[in-house]
Short mmCIF file of C-alpha atoms in Angstrom, two decimals:
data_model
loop_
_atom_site.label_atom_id
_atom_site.label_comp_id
_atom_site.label_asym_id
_atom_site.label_seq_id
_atom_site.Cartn_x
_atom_site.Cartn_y
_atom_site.Cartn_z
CA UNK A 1 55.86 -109.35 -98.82
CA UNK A 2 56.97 -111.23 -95.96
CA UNK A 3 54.36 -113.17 -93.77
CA UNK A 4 52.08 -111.08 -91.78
CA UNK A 5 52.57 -110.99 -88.13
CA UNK A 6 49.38 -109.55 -86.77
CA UNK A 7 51.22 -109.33 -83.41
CA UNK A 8 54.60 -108.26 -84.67
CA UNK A 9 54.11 -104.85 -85.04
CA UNK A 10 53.27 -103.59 -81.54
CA UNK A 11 57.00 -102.03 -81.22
CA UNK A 12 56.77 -100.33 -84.38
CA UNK A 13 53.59 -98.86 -83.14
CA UNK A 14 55.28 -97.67 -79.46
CA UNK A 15 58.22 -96.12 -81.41
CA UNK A 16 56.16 -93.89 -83.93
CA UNK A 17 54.03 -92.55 -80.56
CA UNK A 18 56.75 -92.26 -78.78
CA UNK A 19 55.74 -94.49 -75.87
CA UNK A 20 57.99 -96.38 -73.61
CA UNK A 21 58.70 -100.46 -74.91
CA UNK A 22 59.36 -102.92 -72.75
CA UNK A 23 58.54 -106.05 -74.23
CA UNK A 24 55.66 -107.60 -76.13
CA UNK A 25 52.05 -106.85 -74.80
CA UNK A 26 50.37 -109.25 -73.87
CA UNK A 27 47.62 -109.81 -76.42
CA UNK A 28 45.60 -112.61 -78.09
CA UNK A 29 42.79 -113.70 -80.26
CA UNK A 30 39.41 -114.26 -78.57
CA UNK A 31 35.91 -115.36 -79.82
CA UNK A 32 32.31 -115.17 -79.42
CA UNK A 33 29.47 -117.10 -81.35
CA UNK A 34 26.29 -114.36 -81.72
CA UNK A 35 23.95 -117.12 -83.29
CA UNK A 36 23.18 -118.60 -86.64
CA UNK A 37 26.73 -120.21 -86.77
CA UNK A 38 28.75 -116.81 -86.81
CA UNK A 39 31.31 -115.46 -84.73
CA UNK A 40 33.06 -112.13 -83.83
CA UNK A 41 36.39 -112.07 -83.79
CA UNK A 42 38.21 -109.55 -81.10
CA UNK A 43 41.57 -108.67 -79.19
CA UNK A 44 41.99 -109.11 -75.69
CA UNK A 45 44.96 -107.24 -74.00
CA UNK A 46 45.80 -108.27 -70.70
CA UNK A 47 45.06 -111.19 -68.61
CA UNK A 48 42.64 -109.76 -65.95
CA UNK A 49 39.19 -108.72 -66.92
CA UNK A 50 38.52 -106.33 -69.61
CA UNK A 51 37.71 -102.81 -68.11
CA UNK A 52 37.32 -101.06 -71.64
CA UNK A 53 35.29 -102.51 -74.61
CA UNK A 54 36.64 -100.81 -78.07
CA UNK A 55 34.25 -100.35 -80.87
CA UNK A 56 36.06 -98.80 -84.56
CA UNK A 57 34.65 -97.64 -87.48
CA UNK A 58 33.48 -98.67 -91.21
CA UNK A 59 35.91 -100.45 -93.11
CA UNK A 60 38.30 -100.49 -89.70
CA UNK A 61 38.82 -103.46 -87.74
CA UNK A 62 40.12 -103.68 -84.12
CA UNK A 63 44.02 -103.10 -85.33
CA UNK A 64 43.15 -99.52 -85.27
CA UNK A 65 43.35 -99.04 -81.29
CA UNK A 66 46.72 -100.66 -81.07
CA UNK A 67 48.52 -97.34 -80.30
CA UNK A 68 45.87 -96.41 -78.27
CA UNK A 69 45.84 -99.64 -76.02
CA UNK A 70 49.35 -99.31 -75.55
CA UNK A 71 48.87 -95.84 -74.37
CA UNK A 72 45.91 -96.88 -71.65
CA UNK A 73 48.00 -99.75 -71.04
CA UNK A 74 44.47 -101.46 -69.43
CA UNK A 75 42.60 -104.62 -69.51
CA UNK A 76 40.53 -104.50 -72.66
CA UNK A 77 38.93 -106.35 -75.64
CA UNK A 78 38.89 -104.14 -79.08
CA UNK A 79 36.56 -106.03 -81.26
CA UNK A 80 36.13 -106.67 -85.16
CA UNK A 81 32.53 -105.82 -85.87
CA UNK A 82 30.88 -108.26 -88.03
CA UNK A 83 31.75 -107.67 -91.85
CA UNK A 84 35.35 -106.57 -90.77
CA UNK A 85 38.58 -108.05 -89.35
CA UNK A 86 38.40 -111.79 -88.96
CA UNK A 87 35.11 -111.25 -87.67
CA UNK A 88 32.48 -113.17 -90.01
CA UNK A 89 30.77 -111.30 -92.85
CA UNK A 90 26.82 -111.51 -93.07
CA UNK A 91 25.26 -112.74 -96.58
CA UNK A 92 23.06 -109.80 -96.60
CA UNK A 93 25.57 -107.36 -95.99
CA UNK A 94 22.99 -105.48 -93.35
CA UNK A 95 25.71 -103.81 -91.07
CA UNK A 96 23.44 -101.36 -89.68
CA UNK A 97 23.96 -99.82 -85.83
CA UNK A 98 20.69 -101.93 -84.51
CA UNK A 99 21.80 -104.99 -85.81
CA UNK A 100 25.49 -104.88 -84.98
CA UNK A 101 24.35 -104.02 -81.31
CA UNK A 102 22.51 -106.84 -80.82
CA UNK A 103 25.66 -108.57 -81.97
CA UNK A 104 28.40 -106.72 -79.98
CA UNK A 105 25.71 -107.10 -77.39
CA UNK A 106 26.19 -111.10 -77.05
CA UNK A 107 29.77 -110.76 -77.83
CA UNK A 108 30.59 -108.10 -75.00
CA UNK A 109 28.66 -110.49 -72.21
CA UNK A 110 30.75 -113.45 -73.30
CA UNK A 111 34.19 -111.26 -73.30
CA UNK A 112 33.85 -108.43 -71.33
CA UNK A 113 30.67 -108.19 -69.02
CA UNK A 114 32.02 -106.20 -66.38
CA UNK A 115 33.74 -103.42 -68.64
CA UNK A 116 33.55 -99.86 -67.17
CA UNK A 117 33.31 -98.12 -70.68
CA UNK A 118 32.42 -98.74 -74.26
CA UNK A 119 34.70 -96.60 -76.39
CA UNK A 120 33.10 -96.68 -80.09
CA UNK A 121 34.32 -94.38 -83.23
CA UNK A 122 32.30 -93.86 -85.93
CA UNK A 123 30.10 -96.55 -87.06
CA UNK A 124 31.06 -98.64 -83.95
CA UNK A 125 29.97 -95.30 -82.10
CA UNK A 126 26.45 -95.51 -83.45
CA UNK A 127 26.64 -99.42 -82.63
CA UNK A 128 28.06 -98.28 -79.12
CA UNK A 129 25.02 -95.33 -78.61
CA UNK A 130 22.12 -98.47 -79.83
CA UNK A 131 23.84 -100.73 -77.64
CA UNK A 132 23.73 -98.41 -74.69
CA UNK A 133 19.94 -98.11 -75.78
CA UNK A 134 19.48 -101.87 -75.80
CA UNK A 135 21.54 -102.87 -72.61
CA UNK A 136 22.72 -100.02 -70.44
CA UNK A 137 23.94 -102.78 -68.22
CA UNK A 138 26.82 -103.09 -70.29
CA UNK A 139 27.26 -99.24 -71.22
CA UNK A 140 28.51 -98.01 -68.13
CA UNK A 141 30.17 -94.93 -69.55
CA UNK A 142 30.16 -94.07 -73.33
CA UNK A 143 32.67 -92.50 -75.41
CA UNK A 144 31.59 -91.38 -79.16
CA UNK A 145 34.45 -90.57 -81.21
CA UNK A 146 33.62 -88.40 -84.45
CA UNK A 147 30.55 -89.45 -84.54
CA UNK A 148 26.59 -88.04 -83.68
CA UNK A 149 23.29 -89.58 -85.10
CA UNK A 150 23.85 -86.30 -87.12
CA UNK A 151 26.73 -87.74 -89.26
CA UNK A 152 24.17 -89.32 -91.85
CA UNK A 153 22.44 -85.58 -92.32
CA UNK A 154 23.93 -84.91 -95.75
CA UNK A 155 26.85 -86.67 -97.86
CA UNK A 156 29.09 -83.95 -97.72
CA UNK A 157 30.18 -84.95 -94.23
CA UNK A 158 31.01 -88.25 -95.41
CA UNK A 159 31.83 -88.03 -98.68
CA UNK A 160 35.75 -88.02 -98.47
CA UNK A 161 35.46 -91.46 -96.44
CA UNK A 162 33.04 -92.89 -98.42
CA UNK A 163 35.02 -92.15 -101.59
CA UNK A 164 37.88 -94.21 -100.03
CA UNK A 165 36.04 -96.98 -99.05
CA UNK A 166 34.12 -97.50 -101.85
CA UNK A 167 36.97 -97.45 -104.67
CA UNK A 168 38.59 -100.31 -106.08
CA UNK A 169 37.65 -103.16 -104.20
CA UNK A 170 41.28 -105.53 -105.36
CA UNK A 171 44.43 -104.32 -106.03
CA UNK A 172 47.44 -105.27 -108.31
CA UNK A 173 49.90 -105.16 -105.46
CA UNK A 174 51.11 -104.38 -102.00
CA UNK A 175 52.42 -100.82 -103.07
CA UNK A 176 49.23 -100.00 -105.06
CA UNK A 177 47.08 -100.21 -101.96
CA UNK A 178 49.42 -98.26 -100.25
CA UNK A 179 49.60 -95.15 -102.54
CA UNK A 180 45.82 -95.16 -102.96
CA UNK A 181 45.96 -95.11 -99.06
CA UNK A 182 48.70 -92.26 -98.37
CA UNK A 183 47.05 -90.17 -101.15
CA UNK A 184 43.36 -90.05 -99.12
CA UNK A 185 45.00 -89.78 -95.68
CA UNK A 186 47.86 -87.08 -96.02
CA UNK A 187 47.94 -86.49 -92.84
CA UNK A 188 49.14 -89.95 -91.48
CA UNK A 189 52.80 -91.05 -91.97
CA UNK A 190 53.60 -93.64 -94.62
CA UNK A 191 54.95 -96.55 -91.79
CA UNK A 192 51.57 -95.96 -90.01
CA UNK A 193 49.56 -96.54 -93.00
CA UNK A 194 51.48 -99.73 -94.13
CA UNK A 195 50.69 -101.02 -90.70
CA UNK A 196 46.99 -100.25 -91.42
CA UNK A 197 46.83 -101.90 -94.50
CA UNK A 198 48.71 -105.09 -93.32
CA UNK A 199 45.87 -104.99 -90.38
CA UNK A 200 42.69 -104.01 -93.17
CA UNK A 201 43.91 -106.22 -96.09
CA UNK A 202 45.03 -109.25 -97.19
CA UNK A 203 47.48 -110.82 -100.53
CA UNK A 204 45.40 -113.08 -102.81
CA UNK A 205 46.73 -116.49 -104.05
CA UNK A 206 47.00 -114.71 -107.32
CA UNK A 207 48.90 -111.95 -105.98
CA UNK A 208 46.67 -109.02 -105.85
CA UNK A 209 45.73 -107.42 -102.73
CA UNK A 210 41.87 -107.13 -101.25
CA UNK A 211 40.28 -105.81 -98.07
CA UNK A 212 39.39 -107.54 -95.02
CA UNK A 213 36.04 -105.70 -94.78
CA UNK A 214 32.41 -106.21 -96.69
CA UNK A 215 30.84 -102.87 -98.20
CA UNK A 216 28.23 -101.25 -96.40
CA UNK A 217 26.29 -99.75 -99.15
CA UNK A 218 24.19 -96.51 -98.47
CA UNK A 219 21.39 -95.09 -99.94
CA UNK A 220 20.44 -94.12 -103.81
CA UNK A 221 21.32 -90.44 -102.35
CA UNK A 222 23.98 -91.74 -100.68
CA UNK A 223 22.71 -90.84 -97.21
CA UNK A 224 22.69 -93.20 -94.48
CA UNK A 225 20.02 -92.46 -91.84
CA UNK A 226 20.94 -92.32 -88.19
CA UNK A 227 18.25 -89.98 -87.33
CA UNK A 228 16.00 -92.05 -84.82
CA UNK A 229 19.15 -92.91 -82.81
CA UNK A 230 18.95 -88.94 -81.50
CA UNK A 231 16.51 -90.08 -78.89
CA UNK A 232 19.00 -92.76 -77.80
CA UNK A 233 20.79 -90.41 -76.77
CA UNK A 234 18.35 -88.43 -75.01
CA UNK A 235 18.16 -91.57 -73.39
CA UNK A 236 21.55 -91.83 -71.89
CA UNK A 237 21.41 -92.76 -68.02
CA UNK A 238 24.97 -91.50 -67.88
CA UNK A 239 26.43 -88.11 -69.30
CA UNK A 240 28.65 -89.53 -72.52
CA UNK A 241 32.33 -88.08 -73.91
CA UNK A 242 31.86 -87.23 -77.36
CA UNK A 243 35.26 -86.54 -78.51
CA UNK A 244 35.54 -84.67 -82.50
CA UNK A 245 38.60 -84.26 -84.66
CA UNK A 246 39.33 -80.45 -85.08
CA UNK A 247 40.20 -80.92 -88.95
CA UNK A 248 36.87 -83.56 -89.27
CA UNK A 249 33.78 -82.29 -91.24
CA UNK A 250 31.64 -85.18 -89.76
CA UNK A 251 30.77 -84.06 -86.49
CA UNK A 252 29.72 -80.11 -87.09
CA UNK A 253 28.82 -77.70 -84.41
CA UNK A 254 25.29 -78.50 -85.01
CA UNK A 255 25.68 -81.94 -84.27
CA UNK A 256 27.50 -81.31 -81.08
CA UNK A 257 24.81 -78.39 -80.28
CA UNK A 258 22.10 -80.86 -80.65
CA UNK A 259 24.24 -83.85 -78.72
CA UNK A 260 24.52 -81.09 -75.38
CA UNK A 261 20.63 -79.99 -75.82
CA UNK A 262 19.40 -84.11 -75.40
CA UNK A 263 22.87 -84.50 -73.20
CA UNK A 264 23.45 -81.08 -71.16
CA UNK A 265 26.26 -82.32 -68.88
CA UNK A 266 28.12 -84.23 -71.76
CA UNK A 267 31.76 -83.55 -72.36
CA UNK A 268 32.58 -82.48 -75.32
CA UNK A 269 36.45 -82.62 -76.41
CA UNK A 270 37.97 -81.49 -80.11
CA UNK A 271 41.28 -83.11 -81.06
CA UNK A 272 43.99 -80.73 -82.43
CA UNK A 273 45.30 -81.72 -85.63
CA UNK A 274 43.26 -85.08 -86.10
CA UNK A 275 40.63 -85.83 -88.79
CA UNK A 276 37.85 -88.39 -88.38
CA UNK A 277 40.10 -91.14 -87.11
CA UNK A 278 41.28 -89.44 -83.96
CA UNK A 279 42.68 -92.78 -82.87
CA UNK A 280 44.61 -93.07 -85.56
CA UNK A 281 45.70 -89.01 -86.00
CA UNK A 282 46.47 -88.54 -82.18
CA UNK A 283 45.50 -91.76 -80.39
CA UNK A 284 48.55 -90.51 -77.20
CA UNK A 285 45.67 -87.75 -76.82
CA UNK A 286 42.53 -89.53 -77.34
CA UNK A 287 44.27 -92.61 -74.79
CA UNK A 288 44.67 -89.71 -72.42
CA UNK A 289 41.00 -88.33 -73.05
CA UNK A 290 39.66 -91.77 -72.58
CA UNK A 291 41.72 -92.92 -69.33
CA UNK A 292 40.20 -89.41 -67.66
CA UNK A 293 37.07 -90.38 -68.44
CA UNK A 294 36.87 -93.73 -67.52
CA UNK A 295 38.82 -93.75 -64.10
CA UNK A 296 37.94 -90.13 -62.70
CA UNK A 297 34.38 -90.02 -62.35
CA UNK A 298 34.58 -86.71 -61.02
CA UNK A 299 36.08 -85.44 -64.58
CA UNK A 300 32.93 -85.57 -66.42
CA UNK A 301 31.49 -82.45 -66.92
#
């Protein structure tokens, strides 16, 4: 394997979507301490202030709104929630959506305090819906991608995801990782899922591969409980987007029937052809989905 470039593969990124390239974003790595000598780590596109905040999901890290960024072509900071990325991992691997809020909470004042939206998928959804509970100062708008205080209801929603993350946690090579990775997500093209894994892993001195993120472990039943965030929601001072992937099992029509009866005016949009990663499935759509949201206030409904 050649070195890794985490900023070399922007281009590659514009081709697949089919998005216009001219020239290298302009992107960097940014910081923020959130107490008891950790940090999280985060990318900053742009040089004026950060309009969007981008939260991603277990076992993700912030690589996984690149195409998406380039699409909104904004001001924004996508950040590595602690456990993932280059973000520090806690020793009691408690990664739960309270606790992560209070940490995205300190990072987004120091990196992006005046940020119209909070954009969070999956587990940095939940994070994103707590954190809106917590400080609605810095929730403006809210967009939930795949993701309801529902999604914890039963492991068969889950249970495809949670079988991928929780495999093999090293890996004899590069090209092991990757067939593990195309085989779970048949969906995606092979270059995109190299890309992901060069983003979500990392080579060992001794060769073998590992990822970049710390397990969240669920329950004996292998449940995860994100009941009591429901009446966050309820508690919205702003009608949120939730946004579902048509071919995802882990946002049902119960969820969303439930999300509209504590949320009446929310908008609810399903994503043609993507699974639970709409970001990563169709992020040209979700980009345009998001931009609608966030700059026409009128196009909430």
């Amino acid at each position: 394997m050649s070195e890794y470039d985490e900023f070399g593969l922007f281009a590659e990124n514009a081709e697949e979507a089919g998005l216009p390239w001219s020239g290298a974003p302009r992107v960097r790595r940014v910081s923020a301490e959130i107490g008891n000598g950790a940090n999280i780590s985060a990318l900053r596109w742009g040089e004026d202030d950060p309009e969007l905040v981008l939260l991603h999901g277990g076992a993700q890290n912030a690589h996984t709104w690149d195409t998406v960024a380039l699409a909104l072509n904004r001001p924004l900071v996508a950040i590595d929630l602690p456990g993932h990325g280059q973000s520090d991992w806690w020793p009691d691997h408690g990664y739960t959506p309270d606790r992560l809020a209070a940490a995205v909470a300190t990072a987004v004042d120091a990196l992006a305090p005046g940020a119209q939206a909070i954009v969070g998928m999956s587990l940095g959804g939940l994070t994103a819906l707590r954190l809106a509970a917590r400080r609605p100062d810095l929730v403006r708008r809210l967009v939930l991608v795949d993701v309801t205080p529902g999604t914890g209801d039963h492991p068969g929603k889950t249970a495809a995801i949670t079988a991928f993350v929780h495999g093999p946690a090293d890996f004899a090579s590069f090209d092991e990782i990757l067939e593990r990775t195309v085989t779970h997500n048949p969906g995606r093209s092979v270059r995109s899922l190299r890309r992901g894994i060069l983003h979500n892993a990392r080579e060992q001195d001794n060769g073998r591969w590992i990822w970049r993120y710390d397990r969240i472990r669920p329950t004996a039943d292998g449940t995860l409980d994100f009941g009591p965030l429901w009446e966050d929601v309820s508690a919205l001072a702003t009608a949120p987007m939730l946004v579902r992937g048509a071919r995802s099992p882990v946002v049902d029509d119960a969820d969303t029937a439930e999300f509209l009866r504590r949320q009446p005016e929310a908008r609810i949009e399903i994503v043609t052809d993507a699974g639970h990663s709409v970001q990563g499935d169709r992020p040209i759509e979700l980009a345009a989905l998001i931009q609608d949201f966030t700059v026409d206030r009128t196009s909430a409904r």
